[in-house]
Tab-separated table of C-alpha atoms and ligand atoms in Angstrom:
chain	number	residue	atom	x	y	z
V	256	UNK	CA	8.511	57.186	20.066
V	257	UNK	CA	8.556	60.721	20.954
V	258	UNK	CA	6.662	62.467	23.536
V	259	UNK	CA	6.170	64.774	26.334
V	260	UNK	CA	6.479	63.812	29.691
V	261	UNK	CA	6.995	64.618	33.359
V	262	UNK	CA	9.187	62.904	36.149
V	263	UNK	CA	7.289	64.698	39.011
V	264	UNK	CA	4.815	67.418	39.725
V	265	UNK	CA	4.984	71.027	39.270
V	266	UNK	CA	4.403	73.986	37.007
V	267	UNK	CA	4.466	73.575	33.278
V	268	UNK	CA	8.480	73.782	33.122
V	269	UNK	CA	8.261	70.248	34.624
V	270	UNK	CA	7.411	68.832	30.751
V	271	UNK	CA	10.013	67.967	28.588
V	272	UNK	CA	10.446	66.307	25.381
V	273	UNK	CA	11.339	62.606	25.188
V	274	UNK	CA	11.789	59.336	23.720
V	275	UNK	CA	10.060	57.110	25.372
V	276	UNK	CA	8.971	53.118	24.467
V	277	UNK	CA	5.699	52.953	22.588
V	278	UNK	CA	3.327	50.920	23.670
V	279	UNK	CA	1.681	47.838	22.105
V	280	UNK	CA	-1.633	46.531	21.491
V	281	UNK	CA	-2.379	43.736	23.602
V	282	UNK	CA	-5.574	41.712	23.337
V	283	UNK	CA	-8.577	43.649	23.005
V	284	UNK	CA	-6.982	46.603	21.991
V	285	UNK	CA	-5.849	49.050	19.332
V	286	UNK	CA	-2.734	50.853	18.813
V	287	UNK	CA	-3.343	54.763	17.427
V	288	UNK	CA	-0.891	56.687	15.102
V	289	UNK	CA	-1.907	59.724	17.128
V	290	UNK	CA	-1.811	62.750	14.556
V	291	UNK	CA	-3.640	65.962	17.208
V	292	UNK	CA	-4.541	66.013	20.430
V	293	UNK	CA	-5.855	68.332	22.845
V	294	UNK	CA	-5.307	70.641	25.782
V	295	UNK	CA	-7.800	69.837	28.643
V	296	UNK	CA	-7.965	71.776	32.107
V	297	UNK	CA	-7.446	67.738	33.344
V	298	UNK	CA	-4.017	68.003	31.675
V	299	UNK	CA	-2.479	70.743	33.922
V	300	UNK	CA	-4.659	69.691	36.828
V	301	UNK	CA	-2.934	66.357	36.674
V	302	UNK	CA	0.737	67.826	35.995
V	303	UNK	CA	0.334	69.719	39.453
V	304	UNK	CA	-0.361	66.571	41.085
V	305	UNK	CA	-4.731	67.318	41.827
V	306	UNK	CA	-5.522	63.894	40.529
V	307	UNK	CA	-3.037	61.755	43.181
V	308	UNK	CA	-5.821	60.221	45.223
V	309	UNK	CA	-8.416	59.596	42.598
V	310	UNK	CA	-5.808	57.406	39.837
V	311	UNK	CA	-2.436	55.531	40.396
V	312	UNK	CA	0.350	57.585	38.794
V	313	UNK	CA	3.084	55.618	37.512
V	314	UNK	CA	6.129	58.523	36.277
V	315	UNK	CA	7.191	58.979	33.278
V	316	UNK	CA	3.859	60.355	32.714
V	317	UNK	CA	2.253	61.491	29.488
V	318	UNK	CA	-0.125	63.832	29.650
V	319	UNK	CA	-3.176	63.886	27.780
V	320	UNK	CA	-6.247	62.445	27.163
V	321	UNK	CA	-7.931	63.238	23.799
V	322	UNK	CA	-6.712	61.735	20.203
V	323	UNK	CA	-7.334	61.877	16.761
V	324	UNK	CA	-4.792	59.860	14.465
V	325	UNK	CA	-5.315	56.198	12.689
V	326	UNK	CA	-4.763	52.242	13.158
V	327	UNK	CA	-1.411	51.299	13.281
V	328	UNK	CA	-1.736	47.616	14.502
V	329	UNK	CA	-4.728	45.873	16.221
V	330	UNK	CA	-4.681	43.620	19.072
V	331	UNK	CA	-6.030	39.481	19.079
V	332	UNK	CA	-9.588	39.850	18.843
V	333	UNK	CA	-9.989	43.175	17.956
V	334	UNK	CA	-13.292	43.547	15.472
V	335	UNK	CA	-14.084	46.708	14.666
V	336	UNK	CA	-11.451	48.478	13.677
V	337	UNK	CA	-7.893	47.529	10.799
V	338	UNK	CA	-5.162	49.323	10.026
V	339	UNK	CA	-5.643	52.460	8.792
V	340	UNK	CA	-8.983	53.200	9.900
V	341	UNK	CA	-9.415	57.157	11.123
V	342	UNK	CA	-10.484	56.969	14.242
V	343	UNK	CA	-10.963	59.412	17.564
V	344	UNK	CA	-10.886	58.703	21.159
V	345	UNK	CA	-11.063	59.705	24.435
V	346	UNK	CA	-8.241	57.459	26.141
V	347	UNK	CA	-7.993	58.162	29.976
V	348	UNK	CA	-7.125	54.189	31.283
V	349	UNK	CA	-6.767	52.564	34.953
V	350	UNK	CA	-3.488	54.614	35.663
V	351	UNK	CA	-2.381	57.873	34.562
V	352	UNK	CA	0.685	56.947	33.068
V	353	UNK	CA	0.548	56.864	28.970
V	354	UNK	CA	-1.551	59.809	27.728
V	355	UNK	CA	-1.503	61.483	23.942
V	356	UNK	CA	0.957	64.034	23.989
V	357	UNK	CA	2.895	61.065	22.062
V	358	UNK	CA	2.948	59.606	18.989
V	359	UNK	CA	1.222	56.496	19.493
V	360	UNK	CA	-1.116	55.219	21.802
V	361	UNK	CA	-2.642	51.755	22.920
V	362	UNK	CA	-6.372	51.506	24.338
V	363	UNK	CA	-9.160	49.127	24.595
V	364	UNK	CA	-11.253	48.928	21.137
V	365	UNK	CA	-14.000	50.121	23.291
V	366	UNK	CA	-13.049	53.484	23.788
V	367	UNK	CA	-12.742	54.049	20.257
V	368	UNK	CA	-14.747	55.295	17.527
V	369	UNK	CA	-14.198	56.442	14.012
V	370	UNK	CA	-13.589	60.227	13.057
V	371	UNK	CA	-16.416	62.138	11.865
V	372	UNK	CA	-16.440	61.966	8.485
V	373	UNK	CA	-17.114	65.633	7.628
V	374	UNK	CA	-14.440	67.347	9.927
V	375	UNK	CA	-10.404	67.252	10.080
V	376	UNK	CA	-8.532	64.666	12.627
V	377	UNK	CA	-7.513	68.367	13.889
V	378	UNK	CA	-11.269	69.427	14.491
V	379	UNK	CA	-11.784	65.972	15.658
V	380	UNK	CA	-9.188	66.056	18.533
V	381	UNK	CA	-10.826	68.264	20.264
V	382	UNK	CA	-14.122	66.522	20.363
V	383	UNK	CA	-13.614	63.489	22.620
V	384	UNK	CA	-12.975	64.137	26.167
V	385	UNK	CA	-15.071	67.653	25.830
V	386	UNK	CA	-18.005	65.913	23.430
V	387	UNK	CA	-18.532	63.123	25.854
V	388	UNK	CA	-18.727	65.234	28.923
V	389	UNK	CA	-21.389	67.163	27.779
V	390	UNK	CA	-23.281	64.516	26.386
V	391	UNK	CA	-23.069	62.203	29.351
V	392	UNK	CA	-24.285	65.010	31.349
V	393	UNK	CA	-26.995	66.905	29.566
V	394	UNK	CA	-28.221	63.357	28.087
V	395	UNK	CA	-27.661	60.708	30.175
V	396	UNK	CA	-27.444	61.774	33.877
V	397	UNK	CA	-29.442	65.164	33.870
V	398	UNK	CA	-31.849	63.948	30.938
V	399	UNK	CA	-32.885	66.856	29.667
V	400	UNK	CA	-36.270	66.640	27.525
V	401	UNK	CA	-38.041	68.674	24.900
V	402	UNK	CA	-39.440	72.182	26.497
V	403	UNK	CA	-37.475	72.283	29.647
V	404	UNK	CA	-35.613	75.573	30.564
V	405	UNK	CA	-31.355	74.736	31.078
V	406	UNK	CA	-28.906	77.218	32.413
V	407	UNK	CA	-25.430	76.312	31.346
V	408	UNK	CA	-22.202	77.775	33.252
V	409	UNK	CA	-19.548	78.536	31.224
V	410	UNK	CA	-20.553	78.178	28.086
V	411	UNK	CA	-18.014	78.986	25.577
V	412	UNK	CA	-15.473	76.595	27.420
V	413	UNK	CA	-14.777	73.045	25.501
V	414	UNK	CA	-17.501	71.332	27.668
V	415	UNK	CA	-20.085	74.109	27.090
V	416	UNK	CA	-19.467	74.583	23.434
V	417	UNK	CA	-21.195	70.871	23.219
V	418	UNK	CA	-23.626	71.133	26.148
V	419	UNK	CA	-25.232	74.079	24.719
V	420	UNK	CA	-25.640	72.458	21.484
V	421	UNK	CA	-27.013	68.920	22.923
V	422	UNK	CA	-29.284	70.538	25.000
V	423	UNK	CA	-30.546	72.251	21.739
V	424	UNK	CA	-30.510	68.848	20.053
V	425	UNK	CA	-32.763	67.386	23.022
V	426	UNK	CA	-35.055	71.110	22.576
V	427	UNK	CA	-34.811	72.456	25.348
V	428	UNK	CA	-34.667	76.735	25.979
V	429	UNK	CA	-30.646	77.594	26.874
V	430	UNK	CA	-29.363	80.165	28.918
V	431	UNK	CA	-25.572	79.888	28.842
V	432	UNK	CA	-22.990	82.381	30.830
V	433	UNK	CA	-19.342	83.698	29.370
V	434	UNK	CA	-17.876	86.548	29.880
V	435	UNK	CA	-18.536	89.434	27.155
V	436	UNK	CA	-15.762	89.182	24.376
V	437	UNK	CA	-17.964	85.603	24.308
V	438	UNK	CA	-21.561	86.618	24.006
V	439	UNK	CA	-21.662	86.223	20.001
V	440	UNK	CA	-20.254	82.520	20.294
V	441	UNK	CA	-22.949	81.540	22.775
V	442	UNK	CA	-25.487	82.305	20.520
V	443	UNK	CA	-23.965	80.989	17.498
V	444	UNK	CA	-23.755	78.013	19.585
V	445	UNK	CA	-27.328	78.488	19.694
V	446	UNK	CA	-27.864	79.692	23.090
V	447	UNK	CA	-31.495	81.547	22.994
V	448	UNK	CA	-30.053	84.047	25.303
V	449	UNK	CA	-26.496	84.620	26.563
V	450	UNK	CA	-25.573	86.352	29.586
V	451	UNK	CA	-22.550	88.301	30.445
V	452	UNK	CA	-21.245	87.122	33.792
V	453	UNK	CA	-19.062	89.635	34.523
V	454	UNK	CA	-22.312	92.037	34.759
V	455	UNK	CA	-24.449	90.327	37.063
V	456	UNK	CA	-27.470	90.149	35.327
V	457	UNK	CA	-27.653	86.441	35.605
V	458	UNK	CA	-30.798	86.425	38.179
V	459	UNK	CA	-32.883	89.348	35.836
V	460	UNK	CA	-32.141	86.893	32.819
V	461	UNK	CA	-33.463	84.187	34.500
V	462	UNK	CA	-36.390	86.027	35.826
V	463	UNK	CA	-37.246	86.930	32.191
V	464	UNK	CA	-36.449	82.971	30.477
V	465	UNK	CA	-37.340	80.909	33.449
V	466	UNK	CA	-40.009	82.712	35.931
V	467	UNK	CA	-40.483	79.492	37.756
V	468	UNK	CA	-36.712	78.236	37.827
V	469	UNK	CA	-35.343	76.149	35.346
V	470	UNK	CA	-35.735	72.590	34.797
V	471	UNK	CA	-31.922	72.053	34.622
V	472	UNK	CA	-28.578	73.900	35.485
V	473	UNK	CA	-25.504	72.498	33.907
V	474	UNK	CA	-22.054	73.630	36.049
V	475	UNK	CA	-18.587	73.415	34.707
V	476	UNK	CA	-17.188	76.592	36.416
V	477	UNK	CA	-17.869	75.327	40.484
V	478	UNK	CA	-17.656	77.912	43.571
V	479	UNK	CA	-20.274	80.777	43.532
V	480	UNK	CA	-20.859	80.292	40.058
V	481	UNK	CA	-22.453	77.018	41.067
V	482	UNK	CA	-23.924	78.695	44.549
V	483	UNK	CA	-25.514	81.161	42.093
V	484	UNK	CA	-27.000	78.708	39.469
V	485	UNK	CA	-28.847	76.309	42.239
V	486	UNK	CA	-30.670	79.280	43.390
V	487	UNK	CA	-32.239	79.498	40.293
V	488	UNK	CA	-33.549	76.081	39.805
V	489	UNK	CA	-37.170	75.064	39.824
V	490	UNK	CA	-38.198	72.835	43.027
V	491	UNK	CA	-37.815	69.660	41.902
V	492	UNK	CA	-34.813	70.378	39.348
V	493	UNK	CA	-31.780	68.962	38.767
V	494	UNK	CA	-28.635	70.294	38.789
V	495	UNK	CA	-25.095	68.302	37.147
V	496	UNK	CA	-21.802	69.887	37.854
V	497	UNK	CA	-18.243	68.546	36.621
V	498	UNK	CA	-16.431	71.296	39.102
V	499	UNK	CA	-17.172	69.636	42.104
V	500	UNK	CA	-20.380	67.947	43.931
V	501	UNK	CA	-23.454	70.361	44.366
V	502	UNK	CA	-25.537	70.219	47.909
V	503	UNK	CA	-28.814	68.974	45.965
V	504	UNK	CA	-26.866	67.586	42.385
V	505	UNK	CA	-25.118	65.358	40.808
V	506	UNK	CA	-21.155	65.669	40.283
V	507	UNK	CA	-20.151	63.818	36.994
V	508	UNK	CA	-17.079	62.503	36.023
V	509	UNK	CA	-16.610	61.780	32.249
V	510	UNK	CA	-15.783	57.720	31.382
V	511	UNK	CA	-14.739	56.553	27.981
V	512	UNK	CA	-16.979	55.237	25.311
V	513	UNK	CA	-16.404	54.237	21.806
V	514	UNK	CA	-20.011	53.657	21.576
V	515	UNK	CA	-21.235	57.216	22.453
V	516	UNK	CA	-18.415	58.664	20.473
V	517	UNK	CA	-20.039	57.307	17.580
V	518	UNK	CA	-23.575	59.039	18.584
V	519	UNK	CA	-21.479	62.200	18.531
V	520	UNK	CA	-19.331	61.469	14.949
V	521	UNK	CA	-23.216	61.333	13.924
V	522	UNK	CA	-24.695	64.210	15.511
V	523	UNK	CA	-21.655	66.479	13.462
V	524	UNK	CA	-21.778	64.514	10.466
V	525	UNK	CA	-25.575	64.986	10.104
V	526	UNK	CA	-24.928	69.021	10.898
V	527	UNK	CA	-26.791	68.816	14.202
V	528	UNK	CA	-23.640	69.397	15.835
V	529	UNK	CA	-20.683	71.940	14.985
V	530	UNK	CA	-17.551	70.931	16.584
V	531	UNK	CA	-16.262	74.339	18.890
V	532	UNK	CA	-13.880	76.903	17.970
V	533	UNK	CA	-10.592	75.484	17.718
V	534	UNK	CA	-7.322	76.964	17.684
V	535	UNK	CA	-4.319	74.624	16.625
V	536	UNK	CA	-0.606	74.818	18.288
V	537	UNK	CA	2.612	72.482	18.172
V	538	UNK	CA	3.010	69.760	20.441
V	539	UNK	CA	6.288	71.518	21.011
V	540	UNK	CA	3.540	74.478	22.593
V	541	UNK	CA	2.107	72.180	25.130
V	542	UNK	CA	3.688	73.920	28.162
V	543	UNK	CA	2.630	77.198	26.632
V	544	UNK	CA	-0.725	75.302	25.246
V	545	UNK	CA	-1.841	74.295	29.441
V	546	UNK	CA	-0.602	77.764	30.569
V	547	UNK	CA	-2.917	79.187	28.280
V	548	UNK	CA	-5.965	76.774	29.817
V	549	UNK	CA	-4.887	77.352	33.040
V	550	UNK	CA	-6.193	81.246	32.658
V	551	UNK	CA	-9.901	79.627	32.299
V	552	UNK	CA	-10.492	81.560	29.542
V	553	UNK	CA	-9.964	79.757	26.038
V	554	UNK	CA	-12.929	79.690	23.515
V	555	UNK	CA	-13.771	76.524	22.222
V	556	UNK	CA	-10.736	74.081	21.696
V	557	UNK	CA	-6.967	73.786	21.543
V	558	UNK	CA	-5.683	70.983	19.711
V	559	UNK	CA	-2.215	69.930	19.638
V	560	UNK	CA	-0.415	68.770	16.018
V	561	UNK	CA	1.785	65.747	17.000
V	562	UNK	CA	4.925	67.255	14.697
V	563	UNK	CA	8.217	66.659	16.533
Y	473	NAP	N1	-15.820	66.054	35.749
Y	473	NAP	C1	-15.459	65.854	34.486
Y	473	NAP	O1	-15.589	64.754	33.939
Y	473	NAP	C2	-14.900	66.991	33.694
Y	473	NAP	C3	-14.755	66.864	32.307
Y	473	NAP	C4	-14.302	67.951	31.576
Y	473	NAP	C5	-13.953	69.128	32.231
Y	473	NAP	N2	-14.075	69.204	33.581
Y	473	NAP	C6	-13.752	70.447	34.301
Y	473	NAP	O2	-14.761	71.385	33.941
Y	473	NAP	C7	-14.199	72.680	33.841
Y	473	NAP	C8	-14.501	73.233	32.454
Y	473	NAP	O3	-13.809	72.457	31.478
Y	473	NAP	P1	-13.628	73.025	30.007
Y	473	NAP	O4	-12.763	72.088	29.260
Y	473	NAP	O5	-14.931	73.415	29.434
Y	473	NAP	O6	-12.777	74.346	30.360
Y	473	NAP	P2	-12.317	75.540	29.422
Y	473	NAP	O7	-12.503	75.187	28.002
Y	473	NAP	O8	-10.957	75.932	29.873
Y	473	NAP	O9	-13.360	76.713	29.816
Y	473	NAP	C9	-12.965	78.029	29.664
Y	473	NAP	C10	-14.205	78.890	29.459
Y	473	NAP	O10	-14.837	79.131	30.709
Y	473	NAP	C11	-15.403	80.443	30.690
Y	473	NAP	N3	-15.481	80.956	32.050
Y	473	NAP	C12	-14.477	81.173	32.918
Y	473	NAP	N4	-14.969	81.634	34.091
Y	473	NAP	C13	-16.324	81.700	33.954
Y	473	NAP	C14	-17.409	82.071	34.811
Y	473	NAP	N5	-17.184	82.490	36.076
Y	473	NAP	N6	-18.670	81.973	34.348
Y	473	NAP	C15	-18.912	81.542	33.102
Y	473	NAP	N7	-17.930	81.196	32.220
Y	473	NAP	C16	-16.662	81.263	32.651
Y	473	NAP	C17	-14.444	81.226	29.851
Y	473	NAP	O11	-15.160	82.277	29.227
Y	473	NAP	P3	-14.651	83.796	29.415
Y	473	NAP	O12	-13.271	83.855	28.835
Y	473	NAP	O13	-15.662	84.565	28.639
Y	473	NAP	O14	-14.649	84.059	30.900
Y	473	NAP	C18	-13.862	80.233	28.859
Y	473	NAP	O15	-14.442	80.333	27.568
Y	473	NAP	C19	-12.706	72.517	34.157
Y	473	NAP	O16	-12.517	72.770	35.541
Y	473	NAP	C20	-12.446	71.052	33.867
Y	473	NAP	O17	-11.350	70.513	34.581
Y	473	NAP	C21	-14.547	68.167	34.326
């Protein structure tokens, strides 16, 4: 199959275009016609080696962790899914080694879930890794409940362009951050008020929303950002960051799940949920394509079409 891959670590003009052996489903597993993935800050992060001590790396890698495509073959004992079936995933494994960037893909049936039905396998590729990161963080680890006040760092990134939105789903009052050629998409997002970052008027905002600190303050952007944000929580508040682990919080670390991917196809298929700006490239882009993410300052999504 084709793909991209890289022999060793370094800038972006380490990836190169290859054919490479596809993998195969073995037992419990599926094997996806990948037709988009997407860019994720993870992808360049792991290209300049930032990953080494947390996952083996076996080289030829393949970046990439998010796909969108259908069933080509299923593994012995494989249930829910056949050929053909539309499916989504997000598809990080034990090693970093075989990633999406490709044209096919083999992963455990359990990290799978079908497409939603009402958006594009483009839309959808940019869904997975993002989607489940915000959902496993606003819904499962911080818990956020009906009423409660949540700042969200960052908002108009892939991550926040879902938190925002299952935080609204669970009711709560959001304040999200972006800089200001993002202030509109926060609050179509539905962000009760955005707040311009690069003006400093986080703490008066936050005086105004939450007088008494809020309940919960979601972090994807890390360093003072994060410093910033935990002074504003309410005693007894809980703070979740992905960037790295707060003093008094929880650092998160998305894992795969066919199971909650299917909570999310339903959330967007039942209009609860819009799926965040996306902007679609070539996989022949993809050096271009992490450059791009590497700046920290894409809106919403960029999904890769699988088109060699
Ligand atoms: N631990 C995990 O499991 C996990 C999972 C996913 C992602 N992550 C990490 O979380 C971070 C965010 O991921 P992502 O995919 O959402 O990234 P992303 O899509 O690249 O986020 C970019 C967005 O961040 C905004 N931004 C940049 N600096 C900001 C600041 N100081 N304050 C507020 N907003 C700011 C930008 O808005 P402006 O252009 O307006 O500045 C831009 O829209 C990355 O470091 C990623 O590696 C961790």
């Amino acid at each position: 199959m084709k793909a991209i891959v890289f022999e060793e670590f370094g800038s972006e003009l380490v990836l190169k275009e290859a054919e490479v052996a596809a993998p195969k489903a073995a037992k419990g597993e599926v094997l996806i016609r990948i037709a988009h993935t997407s860019i994720n800050p993870v992808d360049w992060k792991i290209r300049e080696g930032f990953l080494k001590g947390m996952f083996p790396h076996v080289f030829p890698i393949i970046p990439g962790w998010d796909a969108a495509g259908v069933i080509e073959a299923v593994g012995e004992g494989v249930t829910s899914f056949g050929p053909g079936d539309e499916v989504y995933a997000y598809t990080r494994l034990p090693e970093v080694r075989w990633g999406t960037y490709a044209e096919f893909i083999a992963l455990p049936e359990s990290s799978v879930a079908k497409k939603p039905k009402s958006i594009t396998s483009t839309i959808a590729a940019g869904v997975p890794l993002v989607g489940l990161t915000a959902f496993q963080s606003i819904n499962k680890i911080a818990k956020v409940r009906a009423g409660e006040r949540v700042l969200i760092t960052g908002g108009s990134g892939g991550v926040g362009s879902y938190a925002i939105q299952f935080a609204k789903v669970a009711g709560a009052i959001v304040v999200a951050t972006a800089g200001s050629n993002n202030q509109g998409y926060l609050k179509e997002l539905g962000a009760t008020h955005a707040v311009d970052y690069t003006k400093g008027t986080l703490v008066e905002a936050a005086r105004a929303v939450a007088p008494e600190g809020f309940d919960v303050v979601f972090d994807t952007i890390g360093g003072e950002t994060l410093a910033l944000a935990s002074t504003l929580l309410k005693p007894g508040g809980r703070v979740v960051s992905i960037s790295e682990t707060p003093k008094n919080g929880t650092f998160h670390f998305v894992y795969p799940s066919g199971a909650e991917l299917s909570e999310i196809a339903k959330l967007i298929d039942e209009g609860k949920v819009r799926p965040a700006e996306t902007t679609v490239r070539s996989v022949r882009e993809a050096a271009a394509a992490q450059v791009e993410s590497r700046s920290r300052h894409v809106r919403g999504k960029v999904v890769l079409a699988i088109n060699f």
